[in-house]
Coordinates of C-alpha atoms and ligand atoms in Angstrom, one line a residue:
X300 CA 0.1 0.2 0.0
X301 CA 1.4 3.5 -0.8
X302 CA 1.7 6.0 1.9
X303 CA -0.2 9.3 1.2
X304 CA 0.2 12.3 3.7
X305 CA -2.9 14.5 4.3
X306 CA -3.4 17.6 5.9
X307 CA -5.7 17.0 8.9
X308 CA -7.6 20.0 10.2
X309 CA -7.8 18.6 13.7
X310 CA -4.0 18.9 14.1
X311 CA -3.4 21.6 11.6
X312 CA -0.5 19.4 10.1
X313 CA 0.1 17.1 7.3
X314 CA 0.2 13.6 8.5
X315 CA 0.8 10.1 7.1
X316 CA -2.4 8.5 6.6
X317 CA -3.1 5.0 7.8
X318 CA -6.6 3.9 8.4
X319 CA -8.0 1.9 11.6
X320 CA -8.3 -1.3 10.0
X321 CA -6.2 -1.5 6.8
X322 CA -7.1 -2.0 3.8
X323 CA -10.4 -0.5 4.6
X324 CA -11.0 3.3 4.8
X325 CA -14.2 4.6 5.8
X326 CA -14.9 8.1 4.3
X327 CA -17.7 10.2 5.1
X328 CA -18.2 13.4 2.9
X329 CA -21.0 15.8 3.6
X330 CA -23.2 15.7 0.5
X331 CA -25.4 18.3 -1.0
X332 CA -28.4 20.1 0.4
X333 CA -30.9 19.1 -2.1
X334 CA -33.3 22.3 -1.8
X335 CA -31.9 23.5 -5.3
X336 CA -29.3 22.6 -8.0
X337 CA -25.7 22.3 -6.7
X338 CA -23.3 25.0 -8.1
X339 CA -19.8 24.4 -9.2
X340 CA -18.6 25.7 -5.8
X341 CA -20.1 22.8 -4.2
X342 CA -18.5 20.6 -7.1
X343 CA -15.1 21.8 -6.4
X344 CA -15.5 20.3 -3.1
X345 CA -17.0 17.1 -4.4
X346 CA -14.3 16.9 -7.1
X347 CA -11.4 17.2 -4.4
X348 CA -13.2 14.5 -2.7
X349 CA -13.2 12.4 -5.8
X350 CA -9.4 13.0 -6.1
X351 CA -9.0 11.7 -2.6
X352 CA -11.1 8.5 -3.0
X353 CA -9.3 8.0 -6.4
X354 CA -5.8 8.4 -4.7
X355 CA -6.6 6.1 -1.8
X356 CA -7.8 3.5 -4.0
X357 CA -4.7 4.0 -6.4
X358 CA -2.5 3.5 -3.3
X359 CA -4.1 0.2 -2.4
X360 CA -6.9 1.0 0.0
X361 CA -10.4 -0.3 0.0
X362 CA -12.3 2.7 0.4
X363 CA -16.0 2.8 1.6
X364 CA -17.4 6.0 0.6
X365 CA -20.7 7.5 2.3
X366 CA -22.2 10.6 1.0
X367 CA -25.4 12.0 2.6
X368 CA -28.0 14.0 1.0
X369 CA -29.4 16.7 3.1
X370 CA -33.2 16.5 2.2
X371 CA -34.7 18.1 5.4
X372 CA -33.1 21.2 7.1
X373 CA -34.2 25.0 7.5
X374 CA -33.3 25.6 3.7
X375 CA -35.1 22.6 2.5
X376 CA -38.2 23.3 4.4
X377 CA -38.2 27.1 3.2
X378 CA -37.8 26.2 -0.3
X379 CA -40.4 23.4 -0.3
X380 CA -42.9 25.8 1.4
X381 CA -42.2 28.5 -1.0
X382 CA -42.8 26.0 -4.0
X383 CA -46.1 24.9 -2.3
X384 CA -44.7 21.2 -2.4
X385 CA -44.2 18.5 0.1
X386 CA -40.6 17.7 1.1
X387 CA -39.9 14.7 -1.0
X388 CA -41.7 16.1 -4.0
X389 CA -39.6 19.3 -3.8
X390 CA -36.2 17.5 -3.3
X391 CA -36.5 14.5 -5.4
X392 CA -35.8 16.1 -8.8
X393 CA -32.8 18.0 -7.1
X394 CA -31.4 14.8 -6.1
X395 CA -31.6 13.3 -9.4
X396 CA -30.2 16.4 -11.1
X397 CA -27.2 16.0 -8.5
X398 CA -26.6 12.4 -9.7
X399 CA -26.8 13.7 -13.4
X400 CA -24.3 16.4 -12.6
X401 CA -22.0 14.2 -10.8
X402 CA -21.9 11.8 -13.7
X403 CA -21.5 14.5 -16.1
X404 CA -18.3 15.7 -14.2
X405 CA -16.9 12.0 -13.9
X406 CA -17.1 12.0 -10.1
X407 CA -17.0 8.2 -9.0
X408 CA -20.2 7.3 -7.2
X409 CA -20.2 6.9 -3.6
X410 CA -21.2 3.3 -2.1
X411 CA -24.2 4.8 -0.2
X412 CA -26.3 7.9 -0.3
X413 CA -28.2 8.0 2.9
X414 CA -31.0 10.5 2.9
X415 CA -31.7 12.2 6.1
X416 CA -35.6 11.7 5.9
X417 CA -35.0 7.9 5.7
X418 CA -33.0 8.0 8.8
X419 CA -35.4 9.6 11.5
X420 CA -35.5 6.5 13.8
X421 CA -31.7 6.4 14.1
X422 CA -31.7 10.2 14.7
X423 CA -34.3 9.9 17.5
X424 CA -32.2 7.0 19.0
X425 CA -29.0 9.1 19.0
X426 CA -30.8 11.9 20.7
X427 CA -32.2 9.7 23.6
X428 CA -28.7 8.2 24.0
X429 CA -27.5 11.9 24.5
X430 CA -30.2 12.4 26.7
X431 CA -29.5 9.6 28.8
X432 CA -25.8 10.5 29.1
X433 CA -26.9 13.9 30.3
X434 CA -25.3 15.8 27.3
X435 CA -28.5 16.9 25.8
X436 CA -31.7 18.6 27.5
X437 CA -35.0 19.3 26.6
X438 CA -35.6 23.1 26.4
X439 CA -38.6 25.1 27.7
X440 CA -39.5 25.7 24.1
X441 CA -40.2 22.0 23.3
X442 CA -37.0 21.5 21.4
X443 CA -34.0 19.4 22.3
X444 CA -30.5 21.0 22.7
X445 CA -26.9 19.7 23.2
X446 CA -25.5 21.1 26.5
X447 CA -21.9 22.5 25.6
X448 CA -20.9 22.8 29.0
X449 CA -21.0 19.1 29.6
X450 CA -18.6 18.4 26.5
X451 CA -15.2 20.0 27.5
X452 CA -13.7 19.0 24.2
X453 CA -16.1 21.4 22.4
X454 CA -14.3 23.6 19.9
X455 CA -11.1 21.6 19.3
X456 CA -11.7 21.2 15.6
X457 CA -12.3 25.1 14.9
X458 CA -9.9 26.1 17.7
X459 CA -12.7 28.1 19.2
X460 CA -11.8 30.0 22.4
X461 CA -14.1 28.1 24.9
X462 CA -14.2 31.3 27.0
X463 CA -16.7 32.6 24.3
X464 CA -19.2 30.0 25.2
X465 CA -22.1 31.4 26.9
X466 CA -23.4 28.7 29.3
X467 CA -27.1 28.3 28.9
X468 CA -27.4 30.3 25.6
X469 CA -29.3 28.5 22.9
X470 CA -29.4 28.7 19.0
X471 CA -32.1 26.9 16.9
X472 CA -31.2 27.6 13.4
X473 CA -28.9 25.2 11.2
X474 CA -26.4 28.0 10.6
X475 CA -24.8 30.5 13.0
X476 CA -21.5 32.2 13.4
X477 CA -18.4 31.3 15.1
X478 CA -18.6 34.2 17.6
X479 CA -21.9 32.6 18.8
X480 CA -21.2 29.3 20.1
X481 CA -24.2 28.1 22.1
X482 CA -26.3 25.1 23.1
X483 CA -27.4 24.0 19.5
X484 CA -30.7 22.2 18.7
X485 CA -30.5 18.4 18.1
X486 CA -34.4 18.4 17.4
X487 CA -36.6 21.2 16.8
X488 CA -40.4 21.3 17.7
X489 CA -42.5 21.3 14.8
X490 CA -44.1 24.5 13.6
X491 CA -46.8 25.1 11.2
X492 CA -44.4 25.4 8.2
X493 CA -42.7 21.9 9.0
X494 CA -46.2 20.3 9.2
X495 CA -47.2 22.1 6.0
X496 CA -44.4 20.4 4.0
X497 CA -44.4 17.1 5.8
X498 CA -41.1 17.8 7.9
X499 CA -42.4 16.6 11.4
X500 CA -42.1 13.2 13.0
X501 CA -43.3 11.8 16.4
X502 CA -40.6 11.2 19.1
X503 CA -40.7 10.4 22.8
X504 CA -39.4 14.0 23.5
X505 CA -42.1 15.7 21.2
X506 CA -43.3 16.0 17.6
X507 CA -40.3 17.7 15.7
X508 CA -37.6 17.5 13.1
X509 CA -33.8 16.8 13.3
X510 CA -31.3 19.6 13.2
X511 CA -28.9 19.5 10.3
X512 CA -25.7 18.7 12.4
X513 CA -27.5 15.8 14.1
X514 CA -28.4 14.2 10.7
X515 CA -24.6 13.7 9.6
X516 CA -23.8 12.2 12.9
X517 CA -26.7 9.7 12.9
X518 CA -26.2 8.8 9.3
X519 CA -22.4 8.0 9.3
X520 CA -22.6 6.3 12.8
X521 CA -25.3 4.0 11.4
X522 CA -23.6 3.1 8.4
X523 CA -20.2 2.3 10.0
X524 CA -21.6 0.6 13.0
X525 CA -24.0 -1.7 11.0
X526 CA -21.6 -2.5 8.2
X527 CA -18.1 -2.6 10.0
X528 CA -19.0 -2.6 14.1
X529 CA -17.0 0.8 14.0
X530 CA -17.7 4.1 15.8
X531 CA -14.9 6.1 14.2
X532 CA -14.4 7.2 10.6
X533 CA -11.0 7.2 9.0
X534 CA -11.8 10.3 7.1
X535 CA -14.5 13.3 7.2
X536 CA -14.5 15.8 4.5
X537 CA -16.3 18.9 3.5
X538 CA -15.9 22.5 2.5
X539 CA -14.1 24.8 5.0
X540 CA -17.3 26.6 5.8
X541 CA -18.5 23.3 7.5
X542 CA -15.7 23.2 10.1
X543 CA -17.8 25.5 12.3
X544 CA -20.5 24.9 13.6
X545 CA -21.3 21.7 11.5
X546 CA -18.3 19.6 12.0
X547 CA -18.0 20.8 15.3
X548 CA -21.3 19.9 16.2
X549 CA -21.1 16.5 14.6
X550 CA -18.0 15.6 16.9
X551 CA -19.9 16.8 19.9
X552 CA -22.9 14.7 19.1
X553 CA -21.0 11.7 18.0
X554 CA -18.5 11.5 20.7
X555 CA -21.1 12.6 23.4
X556 CA -23.0 9.5 22.6
X557 CA -20.2 6.8 21.8
X558 CA -17.3 8.1 23.9
X559 CA -15.0 7.2 21.0
X560 CA -13.3 9.6 18.5
X561 CA -15.6 10.4 15.6
X562 CA -13.0 10.8 12.9
X563 CA -9.5 10.4 12.6
X564 CA -8.7 12.8 9.8
X565 CA -10.7 15.8 8.9
X566 CA -10.2 17.1 5.4
X567 CA -11.4 20.5 4.2
X568 CA -11.5 22.0 0.8
X569 CA -11.0 25.8 0.1
X570 CA -13.8 27.8 -1.5
X571 CA -14.3 28.2 -5.2
X572 CA -14.7 32.1 -5.5
X573 CA -15.8 34.6 -8.0
X574 CA -13.7 37.9 -8.0
X575 CA -12.6 37.1 -4.6
X576 CA -16.1 36.3 -3.3
X577 CA -17.2 32.7 -2.3
X578 CA -19.7 31.4 -4.9
X579 CA -22.9 31.0 -3.1
X580 CA -26.5 30.9 -4.0
X581 CA -27.1 33.6 -1.4
X582 CA -24.8 35.9 -3.3
X583 CA -26.4 35.0 -6.8
X584 CA -22.8 34.6 -8.2
X585 CA -23.1 31.1 -9.1
X586 CA -22.9 28.9 -12.1
X587 CA -24.3 25.3 -12.1
X588 CA -22.8 22.2 -13.5
X589 CA -25.8 22.0 -16.1
X590 CA -24.9 25.5 -17.0
X591 CA -21.5 24.3 -18.2
X592 CA -22.8 21.2 -19.8
X593 CA -25.4 23.3 -21.8
X594 CA -22.6 25.5 -23.0
X595 CA -20.8 22.5 -24.4
X596 CA -18.1 22.6 -22.0
X597 CA -16.2 19.4 -21.7
X598 CA -16.2 17.9 -18.0
X599 CA -12.6 17.1 -18.5
X600 CA -11.9 20.8 -18.7
X601 CA -13.6 21.5 -15.7
X602 CA -11.7 18.8 -13.9
X603 CA -8.4 19.9 -15.2
X604 CA -9.2 23.6 -14.3
X605 CA -9.9 22.4 -10.4
X606 CA -6.9 20.3 -10.4
X607 CA -4.6 23.2 -11.3
X608 CA -5.2 24.7 -8.0
X609 CA -4.5 22.9 -4.6
X610 CA -7.6 21.9 -2.7
X611 CA -6.6 24.1 0.2
X612 CA -6.1 27.2 -1.8
X613 CA -8.9 29.4 -2.8
X614 CA -9.5 29.5 -6.5
X615 CA -11.1 32.2 -8.3
X616 CA -13.4 31.0 -11.4
X617 CA -13.5 32.9 -14.6
X618 CA -13.9 32.1 -18.3
X619 CA -10.2 32.7 -19.5
X620 CA -9.1 30.0 -16.8
X621 CA -11.8 27.6 -18.0
X622 CA -10.6 28.4 -21.7
X623 CA -7.2 27.6 -20.8
X624 CA -8.1 24.3 -19.3
X625 CA -10.3 23.5 -22.5
X626 CA -7.1 24.2 -24.5
X627 CA -5.0 21.9 -22.1
X628 CA -7.5 18.9 -22.5
X629 CA -7.5 19.4 -26.2
X630 CA -3.5 19.1 -26.1
X631 CA -3.7 15.9 -23.9
X632 CA -6.2 14.3 -26.2
X633 CA -3.9 15.3 -29.3
X634 CA -0.9 13.4 -27.7
X635 CA -2.9 10.6 -26.6
X636 CA -3.8 10.2 -30.5
X637 CA -0.2 10.3 -31.1
X638 CA 0.7 7.8 -28.7
X639 CA -1.9 5.5 -30.1
X640 CA -0.1 5.3 -33.4
X641 CA 3.4 5.7 -32.7
X642 CA 4.0 5.8 -29.0
X643 CA 6.9 3.8 -28.1
X644 CA 8.2 3.0 -24.7
X645 CA 9.9 6.1 -23.7
X646 CA 11.1 4.5 -20.4
X647 CA 13.1 7.4 -19.0
X648 CA 10.3 9.7 -19.4
X649 CA 7.7 7.3 -18.2
X650 CA 9.8 6.7 -15.1
X651 CA 10.1 10.5 -14.5
X652 CA 6.3 10.8 -14.9
X653 CA 5.2 8.2 -12.5
X654 CA 7.8 9.2 -9.6
X655 CA 6.7 12.7 -9.9
X656 CA 3.0 12.0 -10.1
X657 CA 3.2 9.7 -7.1
X658 CA 5.2 12.2 -5.0
X659 CA 2.6 15.0 -5.7
X660 CA -0.4 13.2 -4.7
X661 CA 1.3 11.4 -1.9
X662 CA 2.0 14.9 -0.7
X663 CA -1.4 16.1 0.5
X664 CA -3.0 15.6 -3.0
X665 CA -0.8 18.0 -4.7
X666 CA -2.8 18.2 -8.0
X667 CA -1.2 21.2 -9.4
X668 CA 2.3 19.4 -9.3
X669 CA 0.7 16.3 -10.8
X670 CA -0.8 18.1 -13.6
X671 CA 2.5 19.9 -14.3
X672 CA 4.2 16.5 -14.5
X673 CA 1.5 15.3 -17.0
X674 CA 2.2 18.3 -19.3
X675 CA 6.0 18.0 -18.9
X676 CA 5.6 14.4 -20.2
X677 CA 3.6 15.6 -23.2
X678 CA 6.4 18.3 -24.0
X679 CA 9.2 16.0 -23.7
X680 CA 7.2 13.1 -25.3
X681 CA 6.5 15.2 -28.3
X682 CA 10.0 16.3 -28.7
X683 CA 11.2 12.7 -28.6
X684 CA 8.7 11.4 -30.9
X685 CA 9.7 14.2 -33.4
X686 CA 13.3 13.0 -33.1
X687 CA 12.9 9.2 -33.5
X688 CA 10.9 7.6 -36.1
X689 CA 10.6 3.9 -35.2
X690 CA 8.4 3.7 -32.2
X691 CA 6.9 0.3 -31.5
X692 CA 6.2 -0.4 -27.7
X693 CA 2.9 0.7 -25.9
X694 CA 4.7 1.7 -22.6
X695 CA 4.5 5.4 -23.0
X696 CA 0.8 5.2 -23.9
X697 CA -0.1 2.8 -21.1
X698 CA 1.6 5.3 -18.5
X699 CA -0.1 8.3 -20.0
X700 CA -3.4 6.6 -19.7
X701 CA -2.8 5.6 -16.0
X702 CA -2.0 9.2 -15.0
X703 CA -4.5 11.0 -17.3
X704 CA -7.0 8.3 -16.5
X705 CA -6.7 8.7 -12.6
X706 CA -7.1 12.5 -12.9
X707 CA -9.8 11.8 -15.6
X708 CA -8.9 14.6 -17.8
X709 CA -8.9 13.2 -21.3
X710 CA -11.3 14.6 -23.8
X711 CA -14.9 13.1 -23.9
X712 CA -15.3 11.2 -27.2
X713 CA -17.7 12.8 -29.5
X714 CA -21.2 11.3 -29.6
X715 CA -21.8 9.3 -32.7
X716 CA -24.8 9.6 -34.9
X717 CA -26.7 6.3 -35.5
X718 CA -26.5 6.6 -39.2
X719 CA -22.8 6.9 -39.1
X720 CA -22.5 3.9 -36.6
X721 CA -24.5 1.8 -38.9
X722 CA -22.4 2.5 -41.8
X723 CA -19.2 1.9 -40.0
X724 CA -20.4 -1.5 -38.8
X725 CA -21.2 -2.3 -42.3
X726 CA -17.7 -1.3 -43.5
X727 CA -15.9 -3.1 -40.7
X728 CA -17.6 -6.2 -41.6
X729 CA -16.7 -5.9 -45.3
X730 CA -12.9 -5.3 -44.1
X731 CA -13.0 -8.2 -41.9
X732 CA -14.3 -10.4 -44.7
X733 CA -11.4 -8.8 -47.0
X734 CA -8.8 -9.7 -44.6
X735 CA -10.1 -13.1 -44.0
X736 CA -9.7 -13.8 -47.8
X737 CA -6.4 -12.2 -47.6
X738 CA -7.4 -9.2 -49.8
X739 CA -5.2 -6.7 -47.9
X740 CA -5.5 -4.1 -50.6
X741 CA -9.2 -4.1 -50.3
X742 CA -9.0 -4.1 -46.6
X743 CA -6.5 -1.0 -46.8
X744 CA -9.0 0.7 -49.0
X745 CA -11.9 0.4 -46.4
X746 CA -9.5 1.7 -43.7
X747 CA -8.9 4.7 -46.1
X748 CA -12.6 5.1 -46.7
X749 CA -13.5 5.3 -43.1
X750 CA -10.7 7.8 -42.5
X751 CA -12.2 9.9 -45.2
X752 CA -15.2 10.3 -43.0
X753 CA -13.1 10.9 -39.8
X754 CA -13.3 7.3 -38.4
X755 CA -10.1 6.0 -37.0
X756 CA -9.8 2.3 -36.4
X757 CA -7.6 0.1 -34.4
X758 CA -7.1 -3.7 -34.4
X759 CA -7.1 -5.3 -30.8
X760 CA -7.2 -8.9 -29.7
X761 CA -10.9 -8.0 -28.7
X762 CA -11.8 -7.1 -32.2
X763 CA -11.6 -3.7 -34.1
X764 CA -12.2 -0.7 -32.1
X765 CA -13.2 2.6 -33.9
X766 CA -13.9 6.2 -32.8
X767 CA -14.5 9.4 -34.5
X768 CA -11.3 11.6 -34.4
Ligands
LIG72 P1 -24.4 22.5 0.7 O1 -25.2 22.0 -0.5 O2 -24.6 23.9 0.9 O3 -24.6 21.7 2.0 O4 -22.9 22.3 0.4 C1 -22.5 21.1 0.0 C2 -20.8 21.4 0.0 O5 -20.3 22.4 -0.9 C3 -20.1 21.5 1.4 O6 -19.2 20.7 1.6 C4 -19.9 23.0 1.2 O7 -18.6 23.3 2.3 C5 -19.4 23.1 -0.1 N1 -19.3 24.5 -0.6 C6 -20.5 25.5 -0.5 N2 -19.8 26.5 -1.3 C7 -18.6 26.2 -1.8 C8 -17.8 27.1 -2.6 N3 -18.0 28.3 -3.2 N4 -16.6 26.5 -3.0 C9 -16.4 25.4 -2.5 N5 -17.1 24.5 -1.6 C10 -18.2 25.0 -1.5
LIG73 ZN1 -22.5 17.0 7.2

């Protein structure tokens, strides 16, 4: 197994990563709130998590990836009420849209996508555990709160100055500022709006609905307890805006209930900005993945663009940068074609590429350095191929495909019209016939005919493959 190092927000340092029970890695990433379409800022975080997942798997780990869908919280309820819909009726199309966008961006699907509304019994059980252990209490407003004073470790992740905690002060909303640490709601008494959208459930401590922070604790603990008998995650991820209060509160609730560390590594991705301001629905400066898809942007360019900055650095989105990444993807595609026809082995360059690529990603997922190594390989490879003519082996192509495939930045093949596909199938059958009867002249003529219509073919042990160049 490889030995990646990762920056752990908990210790504020880069540490060698080892899971509790190798080779398995339990990875929990806070998923989208499906009140609306996710924007590409959200997807910057999901893409950094995709790279983490791919690199861990490449390093030999067996990753179990859990990503929740937040389908009930303050924002979802407000949006559903405004649309005059029931909760699920409102969220389901956005959940489906999220999966479509994920596939467009070539993000590997998580192994499970727990939805908050389907884990209400587990959330109720978790609150009961916290009440029993005396770290939660029922407020006089009918809601249940976490008692910060009963959990001295509160604030470790966000390095909160615990002197700021006002004992007994309470906060019911899902989002609040760091200078306002208070007892937060685990369960909120149902009001008329909750009832109107179907966001209210019966519980021993009163009819209500879960707080957002509680949802992630309950879903992640349930998944790892049930599947692996574990109470500690190997890695927990999200964007940096989740450090406080969301992840801080998740730690308090989970550790308050189990007495075990909740997660060993906490990884947080920096923001995607627009002219220095966080991309956000609230500021109206957002772009969705579907906007880009409709503009005909190749997902490979979006991926390459994001890999050009380190996940812990803020990154400013603009059209020139996306244009540059599009051009980069085109160059990668061109070089890939060259390697297919006359690649050779280029052993020195391959060795350098693989060493640099591995060193970069092992060093806290240094994607910009990995991308630089890939483009250096393209430059040096082109020079080398210009110089030598006889290039037999396929070593260079295999290495290039391994590296570009892990980053998943090769151009998306163009869609093929059914009529063209039918014609190609017919011509390939004729060529195969010609080759069988050793009429190589006819076979070559058909290859030329195909090329005339932009179709490149390649004979492999599995048969003849083709694509539109
Ligand atoms: P939400 O759907 O709002 O719950 O957010 C989903 C994920 O996107 C969370 O991990 C957030 O931290 C992250 N996120 C939100 N805005 C941005 C942004 N502008 N750049 C990067 N990540 C973001
Ligand atoms: Zn979460």
